XYZ file of C-alpha atoms in Angstrom:
451
model
C 56.556 -20.867 116.048
C 59.835 -19.656 117.569
C 61.804 -22.669 116.409
C 60.402 -22.260 112.876
C 61.771 -18.720 112.794
C 65.125 -20.092 113.946
C 65.047 -22.727 111.212
C 64.237 -20.031 108.684
C 67.130 -17.862 109.915
C 69.483 -20.815 109.464
C 68.476 -21.141 105.806
C 65.947 -23.986 105.798
C 63.611 -22.261 103.342
C 66.313 -20.728 101.137
C 69.146 -23.254 100.835
C 69.494 -25.747 98.018
C 71.663 -28.709 98.960
C 72.171 -32.350 97.888
C 70.061 -35.182 99.268
C 73.303 -37.054 99.980
C 72.320 -40.445 98.640
C 76.022 -40.534 97.749
C 79.139 -38.568 98.583
C 80.502 -37.001 96.552
C 77.317 -36.347 94.596
C 76.859 -37.185 90.923
C 77.352 -33.492 90.091
C 81.126 -33.937 90.466
C 81.434 -37.097 88.357
C 83.873 -36.740 85.449
C 84.394 -38.562 82.114
C 87.920 -39.490 83.258
C 86.396 -42.191 85.478
C 84.632 -44.453 83.010
C 84.336 -48.014 81.777
C 88.035 -48.701 82.292
C 87.713 -47.834 85.983
C 84.570 -49.965 86.105
C 86.450 -52.873 84.507
C 89.158 -52.779 87.189
C 86.668 -52.401 90.017
C 84.665 -55.413 88.861
C 87.763 -57.577 88.629
C 88.836 -56.583 92.146
C 85.614 -57.725 93.838
C 85.887 -60.343 96.562
C 83.497 -63.182 95.636
C 82.902 -63.855 99.330
C 81.056 -60.532 99.638
C 77.529 -60.355 98.150
C 76.724 -57.389 95.909
C 73.599 -55.323 95.388
C 72.200 -55.042 91.870
C 70.061 -52.203 90.536
C 68.354 -52.428 87.133
C 66.958 -49.270 85.539
C 63.924 -49.520 83.255
C 63.641 -46.002 81.773
C 60.248 -46.366 80.061
C 56.802 -45.044 80.986
C 53.503 -45.037 79.103
C 52.932 -41.589 80.619
C 55.511 -39.081 81.789
C 54.500 -37.629 85.143
C 55.283 -33.926 85.187
C 56.687 -33.865 88.723
C 59.273 -36.584 88.034
C 62.942 -35.722 87.484
C 64.123 -39.274 86.775
C 65.775 -40.370 83.526
C 62.763 -41.720 81.644
C 61.154 -41.705 78.222
C 57.630 -42.318 77.004
C 56.496 -45.202 74.842
C 53.127 -46.604 73.820
C 54.518 -49.838 72.402
C 56.746 -52.617 73.694
C 59.153 -52.430 70.757
C 61.621 -50.008 72.411
C 61.331 -51.919 75.698
C 62.198 -55.247 74.080
C 65.141 -53.671 72.247
C 66.370 -52.174 75.520
C 66.049 -55.533 77.247
C 68.385 -57.001 74.637
C 70.952 -54.376 75.614
C 70.476 -55.242 79.290
C 71.176 -58.879 78.480
C 74.280 -57.864 76.533
C 75.478 -55.690 79.427
C 74.983 -58.604 81.814
C 77.124 -60.754 79.527
C 79.880 -58.124 79.588
C 79.714 -57.986 83.371
C 79.909 -61.771 83.652
C 83.145 -61.772 81.650
C 84.741 -59.454 84.196
C 83.315 -60.682 87.493
C 85.357 -63.064 89.645
C 83.779 -66.497 89.839
C 81.401 -66.980 92.724
C 80.005 -63.445 93.128
C 76.453 -63.599 94.493
C 73.597 -61.122 94.781
C 72.377 -60.004 98.205
C 69.947 -57.313 97.008
C 68.082 -56.688 93.757
C 66.029 -53.624 92.897
C 64.175 -52.776 89.688
C 63.570 -49.048 89.303
C 62.541 -46.633 86.642
C 60.730 -45.341 84.845
C 58.115 -47.982 85.233
C 59.450 -51.531 85.701
C 55.858 -52.775 85.626
C 55.636 -51.768 81.987
C 57.168 -55.220 81.399
C 54.614 -57.950 80.600
C 55.030 -61.343 82.330
C 57.198 -62.938 79.583
C 59.689 -60.052 79.774
C 59.622 -60.117 83.583
C 60.643 -63.773 83.530
C 63.221 -63.148 80.818
C 64.905 -60.290 82.674
C 64.892 -62.106 86.015
C 66.474 -65.192 84.442
C 69.179 -63.114 82.744
C 70.094 -61.454 86.049
C 70.210 -64.736 87.972
C 72.483 -66.265 85.350
C 75.124 -63.658 86.193
C 74.305 -62.924 89.830
C 72.989 -65.995 91.651
C 71.008 -64.799 94.668
C 71.964 -65.535 98.240
C 69.475 -67.430 100.398
C 68.371 -64.152 102.012
C 68.324 -61.995 98.862
C 65.787 -59.154 98.935
C 64.115 -58.385 95.600
C 62.220 -55.093 95.460
C 60.367 -53.491 92.551
C 58.907 -50.023 92.002
C 55.220 -50.478 91.189
C 52.910 -48.119 89.297
C 49.382 -49.288 90.238
C 48.013 -47.984 86.934
C 50.576 -50.042 85.008
C 50.291 -53.389 86.747
C 47.799 -56.219 86.885
C 47.456 -59.512 88.720
C 49.398 -61.402 86.031
C 52.405 -59.084 86.330
C 52.325 -59.241 90.126
C 52.124 -63.039 89.988
C 55.112 -63.134 87.630
C 57.178 -60.841 89.862
C 56.298 -62.852 92.959
C 57.227 -66.070 91.156
C 60.645 -64.545 90.443
C 61.144 -63.801 94.133
C 59.901 -60.241 94.615
C 59.431 -59.879 98.363
C 59.233 -56.084 98.661
C 57.067 -53.772 96.559
C 57.349 -49.992 96.468
C 54.173 -48.239 95.335
C 54.290 -44.698 94.013
C 51.277 -42.699 95.227
C 52.295 -39.021 95.647
C 48.786 -37.701 96.548
C 45.251 -39.041 96.079
C 43.527 -35.719 95.444
C 42.197 -35.358 91.881
C 43.212 -31.708 91.444
C 46.739 -32.399 92.691
C 47.025 -35.419 90.394
C 45.855 -33.418 87.390
C 48.399 -30.700 88.194
C 51.282 -33.204 88.143
C 50.106 -35.300 85.186
C 49.537 -38.472 87.190
C 45.966 -39.698 87.511
C 45.852 -42.612 89.927
C 42.498 -43.429 91.561
C 42.469 -44.710 95.140
C 40.435 -47.794 94.137
C 43.051 -48.776 91.540
C 45.820 -48.422 94.100
C 43.874 -50.398 96.692
C 43.310 -53.231 94.200
C 47.066 -53.278 93.513
C 47.803 -53.545 97.236
C 45.315 -56.388 97.626
C 46.887 -58.261 94.709
C 50.373 -57.809 96.183
C 49.266 -59.109 99.563
C 47.440 -62.037 97.948
C 50.592 -62.921 96.001
C 52.491 -63.237 99.268
C 54.678 -60.145 98.900
C 56.039 -59.784 102.413
C 56.698 -56.063 102.584
C 54.957 -53.010 101.155
C 56.466 -49.532 100.781
C 54.450 -46.477 99.788
C 55.912 -43.241 98.412
C 54.226 -39.890 99.051
C 55.275 -36.385 98.061
C 54.598 -33.106 99.884
C 54.921 -29.639 98.375
C 52.912 -30.483 95.245
C 50.712 -27.925 93.451
C 47.285 -27.367 95.029
C 48.219 -29.563 97.987
C 46.601 -28.480 101.253
C 46.632 -29.747 104.818
C 43.143 -31.212 104.354
C 44.165 -32.980 101.173
C 47.388 -34.471 102.537
C 45.461 -35.555 105.651
C 42.994 -37.417 103.437
C 45.838 -39.005 101.468
C 47.666 -40.189 104.596
C 44.453 -41.618 106.051
C 43.889 -43.602 102.872
C 47.490 -44.812 102.781
C 47.219 -46.041 106.364
C 44.340 -48.326 105.331
C 46.939 -50.262 103.310
C 48.925 -50.981 106.515
C 52.246 -50.227 104.769
C 55.428 -51.572 106.332
C 57.363 -48.502 105.217
C 56.514 -45.027 103.971
C 58.718 -42.524 102.179
C 57.595 -38.892 102.439
C 59.625 -36.916 99.919
C 59.638 -33.181 99.392
C 58.791 -32.264 95.811
C 61.960 -31.057 94.102
C 60.963 -28.389 91.584
C 63.959 -28.342 89.228
C 62.598 -27.331 85.793
C 66.113 -26.423 84.635
C 67.039 -30.109 85.024
C 63.690 -31.722 84.157
C 61.934 -29.928 81.311
C 58.616 -31.675 81.909
C 58.332 -29.809 85.224
C 57.737 -26.634 83.208
C 54.192 -27.984 82.790
C 53.628 -27.451 86.519
C 52.141 -24.116 87.552
C 54.659 -22.656 89.999
C 52.003 -20.290 91.352
C 50.085 -23.336 92.630
C 53.008 -24.653 94.679
C 52.724 -24.253 98.470
C 54.799 -21.499 100.050
C 57.719 -22.192 102.357
C 55.797 -22.346 105.618
C 52.859 -24.205 104.075
C 55.247 -26.789 102.635
C 56.903 -27.262 106.021
C 53.531 -27.706 107.705
C 52.461 -30.306 105.143
C 55.546 -32.365 105.948
C 55.101 -32.040 109.703
C 51.384 -32.852 109.526
C 51.956 -36.031 107.529
C 54.886 -37.069 109.730
C 52.776 -36.567 112.848
C 50.007 -38.736 111.431
C 52.383 -41.569 110.618
C 53.869 -41.338 114.092
C 50.401 -41.403 115.676
C 49.630 -44.515 113.634
C 52.564 -46.312 115.259
C 55.257 -45.952 112.606
C 58.775 -45.037 113.669
C 60.395 -42.024 112.030
C 63.487 -43.107 110.077
C 66.012 -40.498 109.007
C 64.737 -37.333 107.373
C 61.876 -38.717 105.275
C 61.051 -42.372 105.990
C 58.761 -44.201 108.399
C 58.563 -47.880 109.286
C 56.603 -50.226 111.512
C 58.582 -51.148 114.638
C 59.030 -54.765 113.515
C 60.333 -53.802 110.067
C 64.049 -54.329 109.551
C 64.452 -50.652 108.584
C 63.176 -49.611 112.024
C 65.382 -52.214 113.675
C 68.413 -50.927 111.769
C 67.667 -47.351 112.840
C 67.387 -48.463 116.458
C 70.632 -50.448 116.350
C 72.691 -47.836 114.473
C 73.101 -49.973 111.335
C 70.875 -47.912 109.032
C 72.531 -47.035 105.711
C 71.806 -44.653 102.836
C 72.284 -45.208 99.108
C 70.753 -44.165 95.791
C 67.414 -45.742 96.744
C 67.328 -43.793 100.023
C 67.399 -45.387 103.474
C 68.200 -49.071 103.514
C 69.472 -51.991 105.568
C 71.657 -53.023 102.646
C 75.151 -53.701 103.972
C 76.701 -54.708 100.640
C 79.848 -52.688 99.942
C 79.228 -52.868 96.192
C 76.186 -51.788 94.212
C 76.220 -52.671 90.519
C 73.964 -50.487 88.386
C 72.655 -51.932 85.127
C 70.944 -50.029 82.335
C 70.968 -46.440 81.103
C 71.920 -43.807 83.735
C 72.433 -46.427 86.471
C 75.157 -45.656 89.009
C 77.458 -48.304 90.412
C 79.187 -47.912 93.758
C 82.439 -49.806 94.280
C 84.843 -49.590 97.222
C 87.086 -47.562 94.897
C 84.431 -45.111 93.706
C 81.361 -44.477 91.550
C 80.635 -45.066 87.870
C 77.489 -43.962 86.036
C 76.366 -45.601 82.817
C 75.673 -43.392 79.813
C 72.530 -41.443 80.693
C 70.710 -41.360 77.356
C 69.234 -44.693 76.340
C 70.614 -44.402 72.797
C 74.146 -43.666 74.051
C 73.921 -46.540 76.517
C 72.839 -48.964 73.791
C 75.634 -47.792 71.506
C 78.291 -48.513 74.120
C 76.897 -51.952 74.829
C 76.562 -52.755 71.119
C 80.249 -51.859 70.696
C 81.126 -54.493 73.290
C 82.267 -52.011 75.946
C 81.005 -51.405 79.440
C 78.493 -48.575 79.657
C 80.313 -46.481 82.280
C 80.581 -42.900 81.003
C 81.461 -40.814 84.060
C 82.294 -41.302 87.699
C 84.491 -40.458 90.634
C 87.466 -42.230 92.239
C 87.320 -41.998 96.030
C 90.289 -40.743 98.042
C 90.602 -41.785 101.692
C 89.372 -38.346 102.769
C 86.271 -38.823 100.614
C 85.531 -42.168 102.256
C 85.792 -40.616 105.708
C 83.490 -37.719 104.851
C 81.057 -40.016 103.058
C 80.694 -42.109 106.200
C 80.393 -39.050 108.452
C 77.665 -37.575 106.233
C 75.878 -40.919 106.173
C 75.929 -41.000 109.995
C 74.370 -37.544 110.143
C 71.720 -38.449 107.571
C 70.865 -41.779 109.225
C 71.454 -41.210 112.932
C 71.216 -37.405 113.320
C 74.673 -37.417 114.818
C 77.984 -39.175 115.023
C 80.490 -40.284 117.622
C 84.106 -39.638 116.654
C 85.267 -42.575 118.777
C 82.997 -44.937 116.853
C 83.985 -43.356 113.544
C 87.655 -43.708 114.472
C 87.215 -47.408 115.202
C 85.644 -47.840 111.760
C 87.695 -45.445 109.624
C 90.985 -44.996 111.488
C 92.711 -42.158 113.322
C 91.959 -39.695 110.516
C 88.398 -39.466 111.891
C 89.661 -37.142 114.630
C 90.592 -34.573 111.972
C 86.879 -33.746 111.672
C 86.657 -32.444 115.239
C 87.284 -28.753 114.379
C 84.649 -28.854 111.652
C 82.127 -30.484 113.977
C 82.757 -27.760 116.541
C 82.073 -25.096 113.896
C 78.988 -27.027 112.801
C 77.591 -26.972 116.328
C 78.279 -23.265 116.625
C 76.696 -22.454 113.261
C 73.530 -24.441 113.915
C 73.028 -23.711 117.613
C 70.776 -24.391 119.456
C 69.795 -27.373 117.317
C 73.245 -29.012 117.236
C 75.490 -29.850 120.199
C 79.085 -31.126 120.284
C 80.960 -32.269 123.379
C 84.314 -32.785 121.685
C 83.556 -36.371 120.710
C 79.868 -36.718 119.916
C 77.692 -34.408 117.839
C 73.901 -34.588 117.956
C 71.071 -32.914 116.035
C 68.080 -32.172 118.250
C 64.641 -33.378 117.080
C 63.401 -29.828 116.373
C 66.441 -29.234 114.169
C 66.304 -32.414 112.111
C 64.714 -30.559 109.205
C 68.150 -28.941 108.830
C 69.994 -32.251 108.479
C 70.866 -31.871 104.792
C 72.153 -28.355 105.437
C 74.197 -29.578 108.386
C 75.663 -32.478 106.396
C 76.572 -30.070 103.590
C 79.114 -28.352 105.844
C 81.296 -31.482 105.505
C 81.053 -31.449 101.707
C 84.362 -30.572 100.058
C 83.002 -30.996 96.523
C 80.510 -28.250 95.695
C 80.923 -27.441 91.985
C 80.187 -23.958 90.703
C 76.879 -23.466 88.970
C 75.163 -26.641 90.184
C 71.597 -26.098 91.430
C 70.315 -28.654 93.917
C 66.798 -29.117 95.275
C 65.590 -27.081 98.228
C 66.513 -28.191 101.738
C 62.991 -27.984 103.172
């Protein structure tokens, strides 16, 4: 209990900080970095280096109340088909600007609900992407799966197009919790989805859980984790629920009085993490778990783990090209986000312009701090000598800040003048610790809680 009081004193239960899936965060993007920047960045790509591709499908048949993603509801396929036409048009615009020979090393379909697409549209979208970004021989294709919005035909179509990693959203299996977040998803339906994915030959299965949900208890999260373990997932993401009703209006439907308190929320996370560890999964970063043979676990062990907008990854591509409304691209020169609203995105594409609406151009100092923050988030520490070999002599300029960091977060952080480490009992503070290196904290921005 003593270390929990220390964590509390250091701000774990009070602070609101970024998740650092990018640095700087999207909160500092500006309209001055737009499609023109995107145009130049695309033209400057080296065709010898594979790129990652992310495609955003912003449609759901139901809008889960806990979700803060850019999505919209639809009960018909009309808006989806119209949106797919815009995706195809955006791909054509990208092809005009890409150097010849660029290939795709990673592909991810996110949402929204990508599995809202019926098999004909799955094949159509996959073909359109391949026509612009031919995959490498080792290309990983992952898709976010809603078990209540998928069937064997859709899974077969995705597998035929090369899907080799599926990410299943679960959150919690308790009925009262599901009702409180507007997402009814029976265990039997989810199990059938897993069986269909395995039967289709999908090599890797991820499951996403959320702690800190309304009416969630230790008994209920224990039951959920036990059920998830029967799926033998290769990876698990255990996210803390981010209650941000000022940013996601649908979260106003959630009863705040039913949310677990600070200590209860912390215990839910620790209980679930302990169960995954006892089941033989390695803890990866602040909120992931993986079987020892999984490449995510191998990357964590070898120091090659990375972090991007999808969370922890083994993706080593320097460029991520986001396609669709609200998608964010990461280039060596900086970030560009497509117009967020679907209508605004479609208007830009229809006008024959790239969809980039806001972004950020990276200075050398930003690149250094981005890598240092990534090291803290992935490895719970960093070695200035290693960082210097990667980023140049400027890495040593961080030494005074690391010394202050160790002092501020003692006894959980130590610094010997070259290497800084976060102790296991202090790893819940990692986002707070990383935030001390953040030079871009805009006034008035409210992030999710650190715990």
